Amino acid sequence: MIRIAVCDDEPAFAERVKTLIEAECRTLSVSSETVLYTDSGMLAYDIGEKRYFDMLFLDIEMPGLSGMELADLIKDSLPQALVSFITSHTKYAVKSFELSIFRYIPKAEVESCLSMAVSDGIRLLSWKVKECYVVETPRQIMKVAMSDILYIYKKQKYSCLVLPGEEVPVRKALGQVKEELGREEFLVIERGYIINLYHVRKMEGASVVMDDGSVLPVSQSHVKEVRETITGFFRRHL
């Protein structure tokens, strides 16, 4: 299921964008849910309440929060989401690149450009979730995209996988989960924490700051080793 948000203060245009998105998803045989917002504050509120979206299509000039301000918020709260601007104002194009915007779509060209943005976005999202970690409980089985795991922490008899907007408990030891993940980007920084190096924003002293703003402790005896590992990973992959 691909979750998509459209935010534009012009209801008729927002509906038009939704129709185009849904048509492209049907063409691609992709299950999707598209939510419309005509109030940027409501979208910001829902994101603050941990509502998750894979793709967001935003107008830039809106009453209240602008599309630029929303993009800043999304970058912090939904770091894996793909954000695109649909706007009549080309003067924002340079700033869009600074915010790592996925697509910049002129409103006058929405009919020709939107379908490609949706299909390219779905292709990228599908690539990101190809490698998954399977979680089994007595009542259910689910798959979690490894790229979505921000970090993992120990909670009593469980290892809790922290994802954008939710936590998934696994009744296994941290060491066992790390071994099953089997990927270099997962690093033990302290006896109770494993981080995904792709989601590290920065390291300060004996703490690591993650993309969602979480500040995690690094074992004092491993500060130098963790710092070197993060530095090396950034240089190789980012």
CSV table of C-alpha atoms in Angstrom, one decimal:
chain,number,residue,atom,x,y,z
A,1,MET,CA,0.0,0.0,0.0
A,2,ILE,CA,1.4,3.4,-1.1
A,3,ARG,CA,0.2,6.2,1.1
A,4,ILE,CA,0.1,9.6,-0.7
A,5,ALA,CA,-0.9,13.1,0.5
A,6,VAL,CA,-1.9,16.0,-1.6
A,7,CYS,CA,-1.9,19.5,-0.1
A,8,ASP,CA,-3.2,22.5,-2.0
A,9,ASP,CA,-5.5,25.3,-0.8
A,10,GLU,CA,-7.5,25.2,-4.1
A,11,PRO,CA,-9.9,22.3,-3.6
A,12,ALA,CA,-10.7,21.8,-7.3
A,13,PHE,CA,-7.0,21.6,-8.2
A,14,ALA,CA,-6.3,19.2,-5.3
A,15,GLU,CA,-9.1,16.9,-6.5
A,16,ARG,CA,-7.7,17.0,-10.0
A,17,VAL,CA,-4.2,16.0,-8.7
A,18,LYS,CA,-5.8,13.1,-6.7
A,19,THR,CA,-7.6,11.9,-9.8
A,20,LEU,CA,-4.4,11.9,-11.9
A,21,ILE,CA,-2.5,10.1,-9.1
A,22,GLU,CA,-5.2,7.4,-8.7
A,23,ALA,CA,-5.3,6.9,-12.5
A,24,GLU,CA,-1.5,6.3,-12.6
A,25,CYS,CA,-1.7,3.9,-9.7
A,26,ARG,CA,-4.4,1.9,-11.4
A,27,THR,CA,-2.3,1.8,-14.6
A,28,LEU,CA,0.6,0.4,-12.6
A,29,SER,CA,-1.6,-2.0,-10.6
A,30,VAL,CA,-0.4,-0.5,-7.4
A,31,SER,CA,-2.6,-0.4,-4.2
A,32,SER,CA,-2.7,3.2,-2.9
A,33,GLU,CA,-4.5,5.6,-0.6
A,34,THR,CA,-4.5,9.3,-1.5
A,35,VAL,CA,-5.5,11.8,1.2
A,36,LEU,CA,-6.4,15.4,0.3
A,37,TYR,CA,-5.6,18.5,2.4
A,38,THR,CA,-6.6,22.0,1.6
A,39,ASP,CA,-5.2,23.3,5.0
A,40,SER,CA,-1.5,22.9,5.4
A,41,GLY,CA,-1.9,23.1,9.2
A,42,MET,CA,-4.0,20.0,9.2
A,43,LEU,CA,-1.3,18.1,7.2
A,44,ALA,CA,1.3,19.3,9.7
A,45,TYR,CA,-0.9,18.2,12.6
A,46,ASP,CA,-1.4,14.7,11.1
A,47,ILE,CA,2.3,14.3,10.6
A,48,GLY,CA,2.9,15.4,14.1
A,49,GLU,CA,0.4,12.7,15.2
A,50,LYS,CA,2.6,10.1,13.4
A,51,ARG,CA,0.5,9.7,10.3
A,52,TYR,CA,2.7,8.2,7.7
A,53,PHE,CA,3.0,9.0,4.0
A,54,ASP,CA,5.3,7.6,1.3
A,55,MET,CA,4.8,10.4,-1.1
A,56,LEU,CA,3.5,14.0,-0.7
A,57,PHE,CA,2.6,16.5,-3.4
A,58,LEU,CA,2.5,20.1,-2.0
A,59,ASP,CA,1.6,23.5,-3.2
A,60,ILE,CA,4.2,26.1,-2.1
A,61,GLU,CA,2.3,29.3,-1.5
A,62,MET,CA,-0.6,28.5,0.9
A,63,PRO,CA,-2.2,30.3,3.9
A,64,GLY,CA,-0.6,29.4,7.2
A,65,LEU,CA,2.3,27.0,6.6
A,66,SER,CA,3.9,27.3,3.2
A,67,GLY,CA,5.0,24.2,1.2
A,68,MET,CA,8.6,25.1,2.1
A,69,GLU,CA,7.8,25.0,5.8
A,70,LEU,CA,5.9,21.7,5.4
A,71,ALA,CA,8.9,20.2,3.5
A,72,ASP,CA,11.2,21.1,6.4
A,73,LEU,CA,8.8,19.4,8.8
A,74,ILE,CA,8.5,16.3,6.6
A,75,LYS,CA,12.2,16.1,6.2
A,76,ASP,CA,12.5,15.7,10.0
A,77,SER,CA,9.5,13.6,10.7
A,78,LEU,CA,9.3,11.4,7.6
A,79,PRO,CA,12.9,11.3,6.3
A,80,GLN,CA,12.1,8.5,3.8
A,81,ALA,CA,9.1,10.2,2.2
A,82,LEU,CA,9.3,11.6,-1.3
A,83,VAL,CA,8.2,15.2,-1.4
A,84,SER,CA,7.2,17.0,-4.7
A,85,PHE,CA,6.1,20.6,-5.2
A,86,ILE,CA,3.3,21.4,-7.6
A,87,THR,CA,3.4,25.2,-8.1
A,88,SER,CA,3.0,28.1,-10.5
A,89,HIS,CA,6.0,29.8,-9.0
A,90,THR,CA,9.4,28.9,-10.6
A,91,LYS,CA,11.3,31.2,-8.3
A,92,TYR,CA,11.4,28.5,-5.7
A,93,ALA,CA,13.2,25.9,-7.8
A,94,VAL,CA,16.7,26.5,-6.4
A,95,LYS,CA,15.4,26.3,-2.8
A,96,SER,CA,13.6,23.1,-3.7
A,97,PHE,CA,17.0,21.4,-4.4
A,98,GLU,CA,18.2,22.5,-1.0
A,99,LEU,CA,15.3,20.6,0.6
A,100,SER,CA,16.0,17.4,-1.4
A,101,ILE,CA,12.7,17.7,-3.2
A,102,PHE,CA,11.9,14.7,-5.4
A,103,ARG,CA,10.1,16.5,-8.2
A,104,TYR,CA,9.3,20.1,-9.0
A,105,ILE,CA,6.1,20.2,-11.2
A,106,PRO,CA,4.7,23.4,-12.7
A,107,LYS,CA,1.0,23.6,-12.3
A,108,ALA,CA,0.6,24.3,-16.0
A,109,GLU,CA,2.3,21.0,-16.8
A,110,VAL,CA,0.6,18.8,-14.2
A,111,GLU,CA,-1.2,16.6,-16.7
A,112,SER,CA,2.1,15.7,-18.5
A,113,CYS,CA,4.5,15.6,-15.5
A,114,LEU,CA,2.5,14.1,-12.6
A,115,SER,CA,2.1,10.6,-13.9
A,116,MET,CA,5.9,10.3,-14.4
A,117,ALA,CA,6.6,11.6,-10.9
A,118,VAL,CA,4.2,9.0,-9.4
A,119,SER,CA,5.6,6.1,-11.4
A,120,ASP,CA,9.2,7.1,-10.7
A,121,GLY,CA,8.4,7.5,-7.0
A,122,ILE,CA,6.7,4.1,-6.8
A,123,ARG,CA,9.7,2.5,-8.5
A,124,LEU,CA,12.1,4.1,-6.0
A,125,LEU,CA,9.9,3.1,-3.0
A,126,SER,CA,9.7,-0.4,-4.3
A,127,TRP,CA,13.4,-0.6,-4.7
A,128,LYS,CA,13.9,0.6,-1.1
A,129,VAL,CA,11.7,-2.1,0.4
A,130,LYS,CA,13.0,-5.1,-1.6
A,131,GLU,CA,15.0,-6.3,1.4
A,132,CYS,CA,12.8,-7.0,4.4
A,133,TYR,CA,13.0,-8.3,7.9
A,134,VAL,CA,10.2,-10.8,8.8
A,135,VAL,CA,8.6,-10.4,12.2
A,136,GLU,CA,6.6,-13.4,13.4
A,137,THR,CA,4.3,-13.5,16.5
A,138,PRO,CA,1.8,-16.1,17.6
A,139,ARG,CA,-1.0,-14.0,16.0
A,140,GLN,CA,0.6,-12.5,12.9
A,141,ILE,CA,3.5,-12.4,10.4
A,142,MET,CA,4.7,-9.1,8.9
A,143,LYS,CA,7.6,-7.8,6.8
A,144,VAL,CA,9.5,-4.7,7.7
A,145,ALA,CA,11.6,-2.9,5.1
A,146,MET,CA,15.2,-2.8,6.4
A,147,SER,CA,15.6,0.7,5.0
A,148,ASP,CA,12.7,1.9,7.2
A,149,ILE,CA,14.3,0.7,10.5
A,150,LEU,CA,15.7,3.8,12.2
A,151,TYR,CA,17.1,2.0,15.3
A,152,ILE,CA,16.4,-0.9,17.6
A,153,TYR,CA,16.3,-0.8,21.4
A,154,LYS,CA,16.0,-3.4,24.1
A,155,LYS,CA,12.8,-3.3,26.2
A,156,GLN,CA,12.6,-6.1,28.7
A,157,LYS,CA,12.4,-9.4,26.8
A,158,TYR,CA,11.8,-7.6,23.5
A,159,SER,CA,13.8,-5.9,20.8
A,160,CYS,CA,11.7,-2.9,19.5
A,161,LEU,CA,12.2,-1.9,15.9
A,162,VAL,CA,11.6,1.9,15.6
A,163,LEU,CA,10.1,2.8,12.2
A,164,PRO,CA,8.7,6.2,11.0
A,165,GLY,CA,5.5,6.5,13.0
A,166,GLU,CA,5.5,3.2,14.8
A,167,GLU,CA,7.4,0.6,16.8
A,168,VAL,CA,7.4,-3.1,16.2
A,169,PRO,CA,8.3,-5.4,19.1
A,170,VAL,CA,10.1,-8.6,18.5
A,171,ARG,CA,10.5,-11.2,21.2
A,172,LYS,CA,14.2,-11.8,20.6
A,173,ALA,CA,17.5,-10.6,22.0
A,174,LEU,CA,19.2,-7.6,20.3
A,175,GLY,CA,22.2,-9.8,19.3
A,176,GLN,CA,19.9,-12.3,17.5
A,177,VAL,CA,18.0,-9.5,15.6
A,178,LYS,CA,21.3,-8.0,14.5
A,179,GLU,CA,22.6,-11.4,13.3
A,180,GLU,CA,19.3,-12.0,11.4
A,181,LEU,CA,19.5,-8.5,9.7
A,182,GLY,CA,23.0,-9.3,8.5
A,183,ARG,CA,23.6,-5.8,7.1
A,184,GLU,CA,26.6,-3.6,7.6
A,185,GLU,CA,24.5,-0.5,8.3
A,186,PHE,CA,23.2,-1.9,11.6
A,187,LEU,CA,25.7,-1.0,14.3
A,188,VAL,CA,25.6,-1.7,18.1
A,189,ILE,CA,26.4,1.6,19.9
A,190,GLU,CA,25.5,0.5,23.4
A,191,ARG,CA,24.3,-2.7,25.0
A,192,GLY,CA,20.7,-1.7,24.5
A,193,TYR,CA,20.8,0.0,21.1
A,194,ILE,CA,21.4,-0.8,17.5
A,195,ILE,CA,21.3,2.0,14.9
A,196,ASN,CA,20.8,2.1,11.2
A,197,LEU,CA,23.7,4.1,9.9
A,198,TYR,CA,21.7,5.4,7.0
A,199,HIS,CA,19.4,7.2,9.5
A,200,VAL,CA,22.2,8.9,11.5
A,201,ARG,CA,21.9,12.7,11.3
A,202,LYS,CA,25.0,13.4,13.4
A,203,MET,CA,27.1,12.3,16.4
A,204,GLU,CA,27.8,14.7,19.3
A,205,GLY,CA,30.1,13.6,22.1
A,206,ALA,CA,28.8,10.3,23.4
A,207,SER,CA,25.4,10.6,21.7
A,208,VAL,CA,24.0,9.8,18.2
A,209,VAL,CA,21.2,11.9,16.8
A,210,MET,CA,18.9,10.0,14.4
A,211,ASP,CA,16.8,11.3,11.5
A,212,ASP,CA,13.6,11.4,13.7
A,213,GLY,CA,15.4,13.5,16.3
A,214,SER,CA,16.0,10.7,18.8
A,215,VAL,CA,19.2,11.1,20.8
A,216,LEU,CA,20.7,7.7,21.6
A,217,PRO,CA,23.6,7.0,24.1
A,218,VAL,CA,26.9,5.6,22.9
A,219,SER,CA,28.9,3.4,25.3
A,220,GLN,CA,31.8,5.4,26.7
A,221,SER,CA,34.2,2.5,25.9
A,222,HIS,CA,33.0,2.5,22.2
A,223,VAL,CA,32.8,6.2,21.4
A,224,LYS,CA,36.0,6.3,19.3
A,225,GLU,CA,35.0,3.1,17.5
A,226,VAL,CA,31.5,4.3,16.8
A,227,ARG,CA,32.7,7.7,15.5
A,228,GLU,CA,35.1,6.1,13.1
A,229,THR,CA,32.5,3.6,11.9
A,230,ILE,CA,30.0,6.4,11.2
A,231,THR,CA,32.6,8.5,9.5
A,232,GLY,CA,33.7,5.7,7.3
A,233,PHE,CA,30.1,4.7,6.4
A,234,PHE,CA,29.3,8.3,5.5
A,235,ARG,CA,32.3,8.6,3.2
A,236,ARG,CA,31.5,5.3,1.4
A,237,HIS,CA,27.7,5.6,1.1
A,238,LEU,CA,26.4,9.1,1.4
